[in-house]
Short mmCIF file of C-alpha atoms in Angstrom, two decimals:
data_model
loop_
_atom_site.label_atom_id
_atom_site.label_comp_id
_atom_site.label_asym_id
_atom_site.label_seq_id
_atom_site.Cartn_x
_atom_site.Cartn_y
_atom_site.Cartn_z
CA MET A 26 -97.88 -64.10 59.85
CA ALA A 27 -101.57 -63.32 59.50
CA GLU A 28 -103.36 -60.16 61.02
CA SER A 29 -105.23 -61.01 63.89
CA PHE A 30 -108.68 -59.26 64.33
CA PRO A 31 -111.20 -61.09 66.13
CA MET A 32 -114.95 -60.22 66.38
CA ASN A 33 -116.02 -58.06 69.51
CA GLY A 34 -116.27 -60.50 72.28
CA SER A 35 -118.33 -59.96 75.57
CA ASN A 36 -122.16 -59.44 75.42
CA GLY A 37 -122.22 -55.46 74.82
CA VAL A 38 -124.16 -53.68 72.55
CA TYR A 39 -121.76 -53.95 69.47
CA SER A 40 -120.88 -57.48 70.46
CA TYR A 41 -120.83 -60.44 68.05
CA ASN A 42 -123.08 -62.07 70.24
CA LYS A 43 -125.76 -59.54 69.75
CA ASN A 44 -124.87 -59.01 66.43
CA SER A 45 -124.47 -62.12 64.49
CA SER A 46 -128.11 -62.96 63.50
CA LEU A 47 -127.06 -62.34 59.83
CA GLN A 48 -124.36 -65.04 59.75
CA ARG A 49 -127.08 -67.35 61.72
CA SER A 50 -129.33 -67.07 58.82
CA VAL A 51 -126.45 -67.99 56.62
CA ALA A 52 -125.65 -71.06 58.39
CA ASP A 53 -129.66 -71.91 58.57
CA SER A 54 -130.01 -71.19 54.63
CA VAL A 55 -127.45 -73.98 53.75
CA LYS A 56 -128.55 -76.67 56.37
CA VAL A 57 -130.19 -78.81 53.89
CA MET A 58 -127.14 -78.41 51.31
CA LEU A 59 -124.84 -79.39 54.03
CA ARG A 60 -126.72 -82.52 54.74
CA GLU A 61 -126.94 -83.50 51.25
CA ALA A 62 -123.26 -82.81 50.57
CA ILE A 63 -122.32 -84.97 53.63
CA ILE A 64 -124.70 -87.85 52.80
CA GLU A 65 -123.56 -88.19 49.31
CA ASN A 66 -119.98 -87.26 49.57
CA LEU A 67 -118.79 -88.59 52.92
CA ASP A 68 -117.40 -92.43 52.43
CA ILE A 69 -115.11 -92.78 55.65
CA GLN A 70 -114.84 -95.88 57.95
CA THR A 71 -114.24 -94.72 61.32
CA LYS A 72 -115.75 -94.73 64.85
CA THR A 73 -114.32 -91.31 65.92
CA PHE A 74 -115.28 -88.42 63.66
CA VAL A 75 -113.06 -85.28 63.97
CA ILE A 76 -114.25 -82.05 62.88
CA VAL A 77 -113.48 -78.45 62.63
CA ASP A 78 -115.01 -74.91 62.54
CA MET A 79 -112.49 -72.67 60.76
CA GLY A 80 -113.21 -69.14 62.15
CA CYS A 81 -115.48 -70.04 65.03
CA SER A 82 -115.76 -66.51 66.47
CA VAL A 83 -117.32 -66.61 69.96
CA GLY A 84 -120.48 -68.33 69.31
CA PRO A 85 -123.43 -69.25 69.57
CA ASN A 86 -123.70 -69.39 65.52
CA THR A 87 -120.70 -72.05 65.41
CA PHE A 88 -122.49 -74.38 67.88
CA PHE A 89 -125.67 -74.58 65.76
CA ALA A 90 -123.23 -75.23 62.55
CA MET A 91 -121.60 -77.93 64.36
CA GLN A 92 -124.62 -79.90 65.58
CA ASN A 93 -125.91 -79.60 62.12
CA VAL A 94 -122.64 -81.33 60.92
CA VAL A 95 -122.93 -83.87 63.57
CA GLN A 96 -126.51 -84.80 62.66
CA ALA A 97 -125.78 -85.16 58.91
CA ILE A 98 -122.85 -87.69 59.63
CA LYS A 99 -125.47 -89.70 62.01
CA HIS A 100 -128.22 -89.64 59.46
CA LYS A 101 -125.49 -90.80 56.81
CA TYR A 102 -124.35 -93.64 58.66
CA HIS A 103 -127.70 -94.10 60.28
CA SER A 104 -126.42 -94.14 63.76
CA THR A 105 -128.28 -92.97 67.04
CA SER A 106 -126.04 -95.40 68.71
CA PRO A 107 -122.99 -94.28 71.17
CA GLU A 108 -120.75 -96.27 68.97
CA PHE A 109 -120.16 -93.12 66.84
CA GLU A 110 -118.24 -90.20 68.77
CA PHE A 111 -117.55 -86.95 67.55
CA LEU A 112 -114.63 -84.59 68.72
CA VAL A 113 -115.31 -81.03 67.30
CA PHE A 114 -112.42 -78.53 67.23
CA PHE A 115 -113.27 -74.72 67.44
CA ASN A 116 -110.60 -72.78 65.44
CA ASP A 117 -109.88 -68.66 65.41
CA HIS A 118 -107.12 -66.40 66.05
CA VAL A 119 -105.25 -66.62 69.25
CA LYS A 120 -106.76 -63.49 70.47
CA ASN A 121 -110.27 -64.66 69.97
CA ASN A 122 -111.85 -64.83 73.41
CA PHE A 123 -112.33 -68.49 73.59
CA ASN A 124 -113.76 -68.26 77.52
CA ILE A 125 -116.89 -66.63 76.14
CA LEU A 126 -117.21 -69.50 73.58
CA PHE A 127 -116.74 -72.10 75.92
CA ASP A 128 -119.00 -70.36 78.46
CA SER A 129 -122.02 -70.51 76.04
CA LEU A 130 -121.11 -74.21 74.88
CA PHE A 131 -120.81 -76.03 78.35
CA SER A 132 -124.22 -74.49 79.09
CA ASP A 133 -125.79 -76.48 76.55
CA HIS A 134 -126.66 -79.90 78.54
CA GLN A 135 -127.64 -81.27 74.86
CA LYS A 136 -124.03 -81.40 73.55
CA THR A 137 -123.43 -84.60 71.63
CA TYR A 138 -119.70 -83.94 70.92
CA PHE A 139 -116.26 -83.73 72.71
CA ALA A 140 -115.00 -80.21 72.34
CA ALA A 141 -111.53 -78.17 72.38
CA ALA A 142 -110.07 -75.25 71.16
CA ILE A 143 -107.34 -74.92 68.54
CA PRO A 144 -106.35 -71.10 68.38
CA GLY A 145 -104.17 -70.00 65.45
CA SER A 146 -104.67 -68.68 61.71
CA PHE A 147 -106.13 -71.28 59.22
CA TYR A 148 -103.57 -69.78 56.82
CA GLY A 149 -101.17 -72.38 57.91
CA ARG A 150 -100.77 -75.85 59.52
CA LEU A 151 -103.20 -76.45 62.77
CA PHE A 152 -103.47 -80.44 63.19
CA PRO A 153 -101.40 -83.32 62.69
CA SER A 154 -101.12 -85.12 59.30
CA ARG A 155 -104.34 -87.20 58.22
CA SER A 156 -106.58 -86.16 61.22
CA ILE A 157 -109.41 -84.03 60.25
CA HIS A 158 -112.59 -86.02 58.53
CA VAL A 159 -114.73 -82.86 58.16
CA ALA A 160 -113.71 -78.91 57.90
CA TYR A 161 -116.54 -76.10 58.00
CA SER A 162 -115.84 -72.77 57.31
CA CYS A 163 -118.82 -70.15 57.19
CA TYR A 164 -118.16 -66.42 56.21
CA ALA A 165 -114.74 -66.39 57.41
CA LEU A 166 -112.45 -67.33 54.30
CA HIS A 167 -113.17 -63.84 52.89
CA TRP A 168 -111.13 -62.73 55.44
CA LEU A 169 -107.43 -62.05 53.59
CA SER A 170 -104.64 -62.58 56.05
CA GLU A 171 -103.49 -59.45 55.36
CA ALA A 172 -104.44 -56.04 53.02
CA PRO A 173 -102.87 -56.35 49.73
CA LYS A 174 -99.69 -54.23 49.59
CA GLY A 175 -98.79 -51.14 47.34
CA LEU A 176 -102.38 -49.89 47.03
CA ILE A 177 -101.28 -46.21 47.82
CA ASP A 178 -99.16 -46.76 44.69
CA MET A 179 -102.48 -47.53 42.71
CA LYS A 180 -104.21 -44.38 43.86
CA ASN A 181 -106.70 -45.85 45.75
CA LYS A 182 -107.88 -42.78 47.26
CA ARG A 183 -110.60 -42.00 49.59
CA ARG A 184 -111.59 -45.74 49.56
CA ILE A 185 -111.50 -48.53 52.17
CA HIS A 186 -112.24 -51.15 49.68
CA TYR A 187 -112.01 -52.16 45.81
CA ASP A 188 -115.46 -51.66 45.06
CA GLY A 189 -115.18 -48.80 42.35
CA ALA A 190 -111.63 -48.95 42.15
CA SER A 191 -109.35 -49.66 39.09
CA ILE A 192 -108.51 -52.77 37.81
CA ASP A 193 -105.06 -53.10 39.06
CA VAL A 194 -106.81 -52.70 42.65
CA TRP A 195 -109.14 -55.37 42.06
CA ASN A 196 -106.35 -57.70 40.80
CA ALA A 197 -104.05 -56.81 43.78
CA TYR A 198 -107.04 -58.02 45.79
CA PHE A 199 -107.46 -61.25 43.88
CA ASP A 200 -103.63 -61.95 43.87
CA GLN A 201 -103.63 -61.96 48.09
CA PHE A 202 -106.68 -64.07 48.04
CA GLU A 203 -105.07 -66.67 45.42
CA LYS A 204 -101.91 -66.50 47.41
CA ASP A 205 -103.92 -66.97 50.92
CA MET A 206 -106.19 -69.90 49.46
CA GLY A 207 -103.21 -71.36 48.47
CA VAL A 208 -101.50 -71.72 51.71
CA PHE A 209 -104.93 -72.54 53.42
CA LEU A 210 -105.59 -75.55 50.65
CA SER A 211 -102.10 -76.83 51.15
CA ALA A 212 -102.25 -76.88 54.90
CA ARG A 213 -105.77 -78.57 54.94
CA ALA A 214 -104.39 -81.29 51.92
CA ASN A 215 -101.81 -82.50 54.80
CA GLU A 216 -104.44 -82.66 57.68
CA MET A 217 -107.51 -84.19 56.02
CA VAL A 218 -108.00 -87.72 55.54
CA HIS A 219 -108.11 -89.48 52.40
CA GLY A 220 -112.02 -88.64 51.47
CA GLY A 221 -112.42 -85.87 54.10
CA LEU A 222 -114.41 -83.09 53.05
CA ILE A 223 -113.96 -79.41 53.33
CA VAL A 224 -117.28 -77.16 53.20
CA VAL A 225 -117.06 -73.60 52.80
CA ILE A 226 -119.78 -70.48 52.67
CA LEU A 227 -118.65 -67.45 52.05
CA PRO A 228 -120.12 -64.16 50.47
CA ALA A 229 -119.40 -63.80 46.74
CA LEU A 230 -119.95 -62.18 43.62
CA PRO A 231 -121.29 -63.82 40.35
CA SER A 232 -118.67 -64.12 37.70
CA GLU A 233 -120.54 -62.40 34.77
CA GLN A 234 -121.21 -59.19 36.84
CA TYR A 235 -117.67 -59.17 38.95
CA TYR A 236 -116.05 -56.16 37.76
CA LYS A 237 -119.38 -54.18 37.39
CA ILE A 238 -120.93 -54.46 40.82
CA GLY A 239 -118.51 -54.90 43.84
CA TYR A 240 -119.60 -55.49 46.89
CA LYS A 241 -121.32 -52.30 47.94
CA LEU A 242 -121.87 -52.82 51.84
CA PHE A 243 -118.64 -50.95 52.89
CA THR A 244 -118.80 -48.14 50.75
CA PHE A 245 -121.83 -46.87 52.92
CA LEU A 246 -119.01 -46.37 55.72
CA GLU A 247 -116.27 -44.37 53.66
CA PRO A 248 -119.02 -41.00 53.54
CA SER A 249 -118.40 -40.80 57.08
CA LEU A 250 -114.30 -41.18 57.26
CA ILE A 251 -114.39 -38.56 54.12
CA ASP A 252 -116.83 -36.00 56.03
CA MET A 253 -114.17 -36.03 58.88
CA VAL A 254 -111.15 -35.38 56.56
CA ASN A 255 -113.26 -32.58 55.14
CA GLU A 256 -113.94 -31.40 58.66
CA GLY A 257 -110.16 -31.46 59.39
CA ILE A 258 -110.78 -34.07 61.87
CA LEU A 259 -109.03 -36.61 60.20
CA GLU A 260 -105.94 -36.70 58.10
CA GLU A 261 -106.80 -37.62 54.23
CA SER A 262 -103.71 -39.78 54.43
CA LEU A 263 -104.84 -41.94 56.98
CA VAL A 264 -107.82 -42.72 54.73
CA ASP A 265 -105.74 -43.56 51.63
CA SER A 266 -103.55 -45.82 53.28
CA PHE A 267 -106.43 -47.99 55.13
CA ASN A 268 -107.89 -50.84 53.01
CA LEU A 269 -110.00 -53.71 54.69
CA PRO A 270 -108.46 -57.12 54.28
CA LEU A 271 -111.76 -58.50 52.71
CA TYR A 272 -112.26 -60.22 49.20
CA PHE A 273 -115.27 -61.60 47.84
CA PRO A 274 -114.53 -64.04 45.29
CA SER A 275 -116.40 -65.16 41.96
CA ASP A 276 -117.14 -68.98 41.23
CA GLU A 277 -114.33 -68.89 38.59
CA ASP A 278 -112.01 -67.34 41.36
CA MET A 279 -112.71 -70.25 43.83
CA THR A 280 -112.34 -72.75 40.58
CA LYS A 281 -108.89 -71.27 39.70
CA VAL A 282 -107.46 -71.50 43.22
CA VAL A 283 -108.96 -75.27 43.92
CA GLU A 284 -107.75 -76.57 40.28
CA LYS A 285 -104.08 -74.98 40.80
CA ASN A 286 -103.44 -76.52 44.29
CA GLY A 287 -104.62 -79.93 42.72
CA CYS A 288 -105.43 -81.71 46.30
CA PHE A 289 -109.18 -81.29 46.15
CA SER A 290 -112.01 -82.15 43.73
CA ILE A 291 -114.79 -79.76 43.81
CA GLU A 292 -117.85 -81.95 44.60
CA ARG A 293 -120.66 -79.27 44.76
CA MET A 294 -120.40 -75.67 43.92
CA GLU A 295 -123.26 -73.34 44.03
CA MET A 296 -124.15 -69.66 44.08
CA THR A 297 -127.21 -68.41 45.91
CA CYS A 298 -129.27 -65.29 46.60
CA PHE A 299 -129.40 -64.67 50.14
CA GLN A 300 -131.82 -61.89 51.16
CA SER A 301 -131.02 -59.77 54.11
CA THR A 302 -133.13 -60.24 56.88
CA ILE A 303 -132.01 -57.06 59.22
CA ASP A 304 -132.45 -53.47 58.40
CA ALA A 305 -129.64 -50.97 57.54
CA LYS A 306 -128.91 -49.74 61.26
CA SER A 307 -128.25 -53.49 62.24
CA HIS A 308 -125.95 -53.99 59.03
CA ILE A 309 -123.98 -51.24 60.13
CA ARG A 310 -123.92 -52.61 63.83
CA HIS A 311 -123.30 -56.16 62.31
CA HIS A 312 -120.21 -54.64 60.52
CA ARG A 313 -119.02 -53.15 63.54
CA ALA A 314 -119.04 -55.83 65.76
CA GLY A 315 -116.74 -57.80 62.90
CA LEU A 316 -114.66 -54.83 61.85
CA GLU A 317 -114.16 -52.51 64.62
CA LYS A 318 -110.86 -54.00 65.57
CA VAL A 319 -109.57 -53.56 62.31
CA PHE A 320 -110.51 -49.88 62.19
CA ASN A 321 -109.43 -48.98 65.71
CA LYS A 322 -105.55 -50.41 65.08
CA HIS A 323 -105.43 -48.12 62.09
CA PHE A 324 -107.80 -44.82 63.18
CA GLY A 325 -107.76 -45.38 67.01
CA SER A 326 -110.98 -46.24 68.73
CA LYS A 327 -112.04 -42.24 68.72
CA ILE A 328 -112.39 -41.97 65.07
CA THR A 329 -113.67 -45.43 64.97
CA ASP A 330 -116.54 -44.76 67.06
CA GLU A 331 -117.36 -41.46 65.53
CA MET A 332 -117.47 -43.04 61.83
CA PHE A 333 -119.89 -46.15 62.83
CA GLU A 334 -121.98 -43.41 64.92
CA ARG A 335 -122.14 -41.10 61.90
CA SER A 336 -123.13 -44.08 59.53
CA LEU A 337 -125.72 -44.94 61.86
CA ALA A 338 -127.53 -41.44 61.80
CA ASN A 339 -127.36 -41.52 57.67
CA THR A 340 -128.40 -44.72 56.44
CA ASP A 341 -130.92 -43.62 54.03
CA GLU A 342 -128.87 -44.38 51.03
CA LEU A 343 -128.24 -48.03 52.72
CA SER A 344 -131.61 -48.73 53.19
CA ALA A 345 -132.70 -48.20 49.61
CA TRP A 346 -129.92 -50.33 48.61
CA LEU A 347 -130.59 -53.03 50.69
CA GLU A 348 -134.29 -52.59 49.70
CA THR A 349 -133.59 -52.37 45.70
CA GLU A 350 -130.16 -53.84 45.09
CA TYR A 351 -128.96 -56.15 47.64
CA SER A 352 -130.76 -59.49 46.47
CA LYS A 353 -129.72 -58.60 42.87
CA THR A 354 -125.96 -57.97 43.16
CA THR A 355 -125.00 -60.26 46.36
CA ARG A 356 -124.57 -64.05 46.37
CA GLN A 357 -123.40 -66.81 48.68
CA LEU A 358 -121.09 -69.14 47.37
CA PHE A 359 -121.48 -72.93 48.74
CA MET A 360 -118.58 -74.86 48.14
CA VAL A 361 -117.77 -78.84 48.83
CA LEU A 362 -114.38 -80.36 48.30
CA LYS A 363 -113.04 -83.85 48.71
CA CYS A 364 -109.66 -84.67 49.49
CA LYS A 365 -107.70 -86.56 46.93
CA ASN A 366 -104.39 -87.33 48.82
#
């Protein structure tokens, strides 16, 4: 069973609602590509379109994304009439705070679709066979079902991720990603109608630089943990046994897993540059909104709070990296798959 670590709910200082402007920028940046993909590739005759956002969190970004999908479909079929209806499912882990999600949704009187929640991991079946027309996932599929096993034996010491690690650690992460994506695609192959589309956006790394650069953002949290180890506040073995369940694939990785599955054709795959629009402190807060529960489970809330507070107080290196390297090394993958079954 996939581990469940939903984003921070509520409207607190470190909530996803208050710290997800980066993800909103991502959705906005692909709006034109999303529209083009649906117009060019969606050829389904129906009066009711069923859409799902996989990894919706607690809003509000999911609402903007789903409205973009609905508008693109309307444009495709040149329809502003009520004859077309839309049912949107919002999917995330069972521990996701769907109350916050739907409180926000139903306060919007401009809603143009019926809405329902579908709790559960997308690494498995969620819907009846041949029931989904468009599946959408933005900045969610880089979450693994679990961290790779056996990384302690690979001596991934004093690291919380695979950046800077040995090739064995990198390969272990890819193996877990390949396994999870295989499950995801097999489940969707059963659920999508023939010709249905899956649109995926996620942080990625270019193939030609893959093992040279890594995904640096998480390495800026590591020094705070190591300082606590050196100060005797934290056991080193706790750091050595912790690894974030996140993998940032290359375009070659994605091509490999899709072709291995065989149920989908790749209609579009594009690596784009994405310039961060937020400063270093905001990045730390964004990561806390998304990762705090992962750290809490392993280290406890006191150590987790201390780690993030120390990281916020020491952002010079992160600021310099964001200014000079982020746009050079970090990419965003936009991919459109069509169901062949």
